[in-house]
């Protein structure tokens, strides 16, 4: 399943993360039995690397303003599955190469997250990969799809800092939509909705601790979590 290479110079933290996730195959095994029409399936790449401060970071893009859907929004590299794609991993790696010029050979794919189903009937599979040598990656953006690339600390998606939420209702069910504000240089970005939900789940898995806030996801994104139950129980005391 994708690349499993890890540079000799990789830090102990990245190597430990690779070993930990590489030994946890329950997600992949569950997905083996998951069926979806190819034209209703997509994959995104959660490309994790170690920043200069030793903390894990992840790449994000701002979609081109000229796109017909979700123009100008922050997203993970990825897109719809094509007929020639062997699996979800290949979809995510192909899209990342097309959008930001990321060579698939630089990425060690370690796991897949559970599917996220959108309101439009698209099933999105998040693919988690580790980039052990960030200096080997020189972004080349496809201007027709991406107008900017940036990276953020993964831990951000477990904290209340720079986070806000709005309560929404869909199909008679109430849930929260989370927004994370991030500023780098003189540019401001907002990570929200499905992208934020995927990154909250990824941060919980990779950093091995729960979010500091109530997620209250809609059922199509996994529903209420064990951590939500704990928060709700404590708040009712």
Short mmCIF file of C-alpha atoms in Angstrom, two decimals:
data_model
loop_
_atom_site.label_atom_id
_atom_site.label_comp_id
_atom_site.label_asym_id
_atom_site.label_seq_id
_atom_site.Cartn_x
_atom_site.Cartn_y
_atom_site.Cartn_z
CA UNK A 1 0.00 0.00 0.00
CA UNK A 2 1.97 2.97 -1.26
CA UNK A 3 5.51 3.75 -0.15
CA UNK A 4 6.86 2.41 3.12
CA UNK A 5 10.31 3.99 2.85
CA UNK A 6 11.79 6.10 5.66
CA UNK A 7 15.03 8.03 5.30
CA UNK A 8 17.93 7.04 7.54
CA UNK A 9 18.07 10.64 8.74
CA UNK A 10 14.47 10.63 9.96
CA UNK A 11 13.97 11.67 13.57
CA UNK A 12 13.18 9.17 16.29
CA UNK A 13 9.73 10.76 16.60
CA UNK A 14 8.85 10.18 12.96
CA UNK A 15 10.27 6.66 13.06
CA UNK A 16 8.26 5.86 16.19
CA UNK A 17 5.13 7.26 14.54
CA UNK A 18 5.73 5.16 11.44
CA UNK A 19 6.21 2.01 13.53
CA UNK A 20 3.12 2.72 15.65
CA UNK A 21 0.81 3.32 12.71
CA UNK A 22 2.36 0.61 10.60
CA UNK A 23 1.39 -1.94 13.23
CA UNK A 24 -2.22 -0.72 13.38
CA UNK A 25 -3.95 -2.28 10.41
CA UNK A 26 -7.55 -2.28 11.64
CA UNK A 27 -8.51 0.77 9.59
CA UNK A 28 -7.15 -0.67 6.35
CA UNK A 29 -8.77 -4.03 7.07
CA UNK A 30 -12.12 -2.36 7.63
CA UNK A 31 -11.82 -0.45 4.37
CA UNK A 32 -11.14 -3.61 2.40
CA UNK A 33 -14.84 -4.39 2.63
CA UNK A 34 -16.04 -0.86 1.97
CA UNK A 35 -17.65 -0.35 -1.42
CA UNK A 36 -18.42 2.86 -3.25
CA UNK A 37 -18.96 3.84 -6.88
CA UNK A 38 -15.65 5.15 -8.29
CA UNK A 39 -17.28 8.40 -9.47
CA UNK A 40 -18.60 8.97 -5.96
CA UNK A 41 -15.27 8.37 -4.22
CA UNK A 42 -12.37 10.71 -3.43
CA UNK A 43 -9.16 10.64 -1.39
CA UNK A 44 -7.12 13.33 0.34
CA UNK A 45 -3.52 13.23 1.57
CA UNK A 46 -2.65 14.18 5.12
CA UNK A 47 1.09 14.69 4.60
CA UNK A 48 2.79 14.99 8.00
CA UNK A 49 6.34 16.17 8.61
CA UNK A 50 8.43 17.40 11.53
CA UNK A 51 8.91 21.16 11.84
CA UNK A 52 12.02 22.93 13.02
CA UNK A 53 10.64 23.01 16.57
CA UNK A 54 10.17 19.23 16.58
CA UNK A 55 6.37 19.40 16.33
CA UNK A 56 4.35 17.62 13.67
CA UNK A 57 2.95 19.76 10.88
CA UNK A 58 0.70 19.12 7.88
CA UNK A 59 0.44 20.67 4.41
CA UNK A 60 -2.72 22.47 3.30
CA UNK A 61 -3.67 24.32 0.13
CA UNK A 62 -5.90 27.19 -0.81
CA UNK A 63 -8.00 26.24 -3.80
CA UNK A 64 -7.88 28.48 -6.87
CA UNK A 65 -10.43 31.28 -6.98
CA UNK A 66 -11.37 30.30 -10.53
CA UNK A 67 -12.71 26.87 -9.56
CA UNK A 68 -16.45 26.30 -9.91
CA UNK A 69 -16.82 24.63 -6.50
CA UNK A 70 -15.26 25.48 -3.13
CA UNK A 71 -13.19 28.21 -4.77
CA UNK A 72 -10.70 29.95 -2.47
CA UNK A 73 -11.28 27.47 0.36
CA UNK A 74 -8.58 25.70 2.34
CA UNK A 75 -8.27 22.00 1.57
CA UNK A 76 -6.04 18.97 1.84
CA UNK A 77 -4.38 17.86 -1.41
CA UNK A 78 -6.67 15.36 -3.09
CA UNK A 79 -9.57 14.78 -5.40
CA UNK A 80 -11.91 12.31 -7.05
CA UNK A 81 -10.83 8.81 -7.88
CA UNK A 82 -10.10 8.12 -11.54
CA UNK A 83 -10.61 4.85 -13.42
CA UNK A 84 -6.87 4.24 -13.64
CA UNK A 85 -6.31 4.53 -9.87
CA UNK A 86 -5.61 1.17 -8.25
CA UNK A 87 -6.79 2.27 -4.81
CA UNK A 88 -7.39 5.26 -2.54
CA UNK A 89 -3.69 5.63 -1.78
CA UNK A 90 -2.90 6.04 -5.45
CA UNK A 91 -5.68 8.60 -5.81
CA UNK A 92 -4.34 10.70 -2.94
CA UNK A 93 -0.70 10.51 -4.10
CA UNK A 94 -1.58 11.22 -7.73
CA UNK A 95 -3.66 14.24 -6.80
CA UNK A 96 -0.92 15.58 -4.49
CA UNK A 97 1.63 15.29 -7.29
CA UNK A 98 -0.70 17.03 -9.75
CA UNK A 99 -1.72 19.81 -7.37
CA UNK A 100 1.48 20.63 -5.46
CA UNK A 101 4.24 18.64 -7.18
CA UNK A 102 4.80 16.21 -4.31
CA UNK A 103 6.79 13.18 -5.51
CA UNK A 104 5.00 10.04 -4.22
CA UNK A 105 8.37 8.38 -3.54
CA UNK A 106 9.02 10.93 -0.78
CA UNK A 107 5.91 9.89 1.16
CA UNK A 108 5.66 6.91 3.53
CA UNK A 109 1.96 5.99 3.58
CA UNK A 110 1.15 4.57 7.01
CA UNK A 111 -2.63 4.34 7.40
CA UNK A 112 -6.06 5.35 6.18
CA UNK A 113 -8.73 6.99 8.29
CA UNK A 114 -12.37 5.96 8.31
CA UNK A 115 -14.41 7.30 5.36
CA UNK A 116 -16.14 10.68 5.55
CA UNK A 117 -19.36 10.94 3.54
CA UNK A 118 -20.39 14.35 2.27
CA UNK A 119 -23.91 15.70 1.89
CA UNK A 120 -23.45 15.38 -1.87
CA UNK A 121 -22.92 11.62 -1.74
CA UNK A 122 -19.13 11.69 -2.13
CA UNK A 123 -17.13 9.30 0.06
CA UNK A 124 -13.79 10.83 1.06
CA UNK A 125 -10.94 8.60 2.26
CA UNK A 126 -8.16 10.39 4.21
CA UNK A 127 -4.72 8.87 3.52
CA UNK A 128 -2.03 9.54 6.14
CA UNK A 129 1.56 9.78 4.93
CA UNK A 130 4.86 10.88 6.47
CA UNK A 131 7.37 13.13 4.71
CA UNK A 132 10.66 12.44 6.49
CA UNK A 133 12.77 14.84 4.42
CA UNK A 134 10.92 18.13 3.96
CA UNK A 135 13.91 19.70 2.19
CA UNK A 136 13.52 17.19 -0.64
CA UNK A 137 10.08 18.64 -1.45
CA UNK A 138 9.98 21.76 -3.63
CA UNK A 139 6.32 22.66 -4.23
CA UNK A 140 5.18 23.19 -7.82
CA UNK A 141 1.58 24.39 -7.84
CA UNK A 142 -0.99 23.73 -10.53
CA UNK A 143 -2.36 27.27 -10.78
CA UNK A 144 -5.62 26.00 -12.28
CA UNK A 145 -6.40 24.22 -9.01
CA UNK A 146 -4.21 25.67 -6.25
CA UNK A 147 -3.24 29.26 -5.53
CA UNK A 148 -1.25 28.72 -2.32
CA UNK A 149 0.35 26.04 -0.17
CA UNK A 150 1.13 26.40 3.54
CA UNK A 151 1.63 24.22 6.59
CA UNK A 152 0.18 24.26 10.08
CA UNK A 153 0.95 22.53 13.40
CA UNK A 154 -1.13 19.38 13.73
CA UNK A 155 -1.66 20.04 17.44
CA UNK A 156 -3.68 23.13 16.51
CA UNK A 157 -6.65 20.89 15.75
CA UNK A 158 -6.86 19.62 19.34
CA UNK A 159 -6.78 23.05 20.99
CA UNK A 160 -9.36 25.72 21.66
CA UNK A 161 -6.93 28.45 20.57
CA UNK A 162 -8.05 30.21 17.39
CA UNK A 163 -11.08 27.90 17.15
CA UNK A 164 -14.75 28.74 16.88
CA UNK A 165 -17.79 26.63 16.12
CA UNK A 166 -21.29 27.08 14.75
CA UNK A 167 -24.23 24.81 15.44
CA UNK A 168 -25.93 23.51 12.31
CA UNK A 169 -28.80 21.17 11.61
CA UNK A 170 -29.05 18.67 8.77
CA UNK A 171 -31.63 15.92 8.30
CA UNK A 172 -33.06 16.78 11.73
CA UNK A 173 -29.71 16.34 13.45
CA UNK A 174 -27.74 19.06 15.24
CA UNK A 175 -23.98 19.16 14.93
CA UNK A 176 -21.04 21.57 15.18
CA UNK A 177 -19.02 23.00 12.30
CA UNK A 178 -15.53 23.95 13.47
CA UNK A 179 -13.42 26.84 12.17
CA UNK A 180 -9.69 27.23 12.84
CA UNK A 181 -8.06 30.58 12.07
CA UNK A 182 -4.41 30.54 11.07
CA UNK A 183 -2.12 33.39 10.05
CA UNK A 184 1.34 33.16 8.54
CA UNK A 185 3.19 36.20 7.29
CA UNK A 186 0.52 38.60 6.10
CA UNK A 187 -1.86 35.89 4.97
CA UNK A 188 -4.88 34.63 6.87
CA UNK A 189 -6.49 31.22 6.36
CA UNK A 190 -9.63 29.58 7.72
CA UNK A 191 -9.71 25.78 7.97
CA UNK A 192 -13.28 24.58 8.44
CA UNK A 193 -16.03 22.03 7.84
CA UNK A 194 -14.92 18.68 6.37
CA UNK A 195 -11.22 19.58 6.21
CA UNK A 196 -11.25 20.62 9.87
CA UNK A 197 -13.12 17.46 10.88
CA UNK A 198 -10.61 15.24 9.07
CA UNK A 199 -7.67 17.03 10.71
CA UNK A 200 -9.21 16.80 14.18
CA UNK A 201 -9.50 13.05 13.72
CA UNK A 202 -5.98 12.78 12.29
CA UNK A 203 -4.52 14.81 15.18
CA UNK A 204 -6.32 12.62 17.71
CA UNK A 205 -4.80 9.51 16.11
CA UNK A 206 -1.27 10.78 15.46
CA UNK A 207 -0.81 12.69 18.72
CA UNK A 208 -2.71 10.04 20.69
CA UNK A 209 -4.86 12.37 22.74
CA UNK A 210 -8.40 13.76 22.44
CA UNK A 211 -9.49 17.26 21.47
CA UNK A 212 -9.95 19.81 24.24
CA UNK A 213 -13.43 20.66 22.94
CA UNK A 214 -16.74 19.06 22.06
CA UNK A 215 -16.66 17.85 18.45
CA UNK A 216 -20.31 16.84 18.01
CA UNK A 217 -19.82 15.57 14.46
CA UNK A 218 -22.77 14.72 12.22
CA UNK A 219 -23.47 11.01 11.89
CA UNK A 220 -22.12 10.91 8.33
CA UNK A 221 -18.73 12.01 9.77
CA UNK A 222 -18.74 9.48 12.58
CA UNK A 223 -21.19 10.98 15.06
CA UNK A 224 -20.54 11.65 18.73
CA UNK A 225 -17.17 10.50 20.07
CA UNK A 226 -16.17 8.92 23.36
CA UNK A 227 -14.45 12.17 24.28
CA UNK A 228 -17.70 14.05 23.57
CA UNK A 229 -19.52 11.80 26.04
CA UNK A 230 -16.91 12.56 28.70
CA UNK A 231 -17.14 16.32 28.11
CA UNK A 232 -20.95 16.25 28.17
CA UNK A 233 -20.93 14.13 31.34
CA UNK A 234 -18.54 16.51 33.11
CA UNK A 235 -20.48 19.59 32.03
CA UNK A 236 -23.72 18.17 33.44
CA UNK A 237 -22.30 17.79 36.93
#
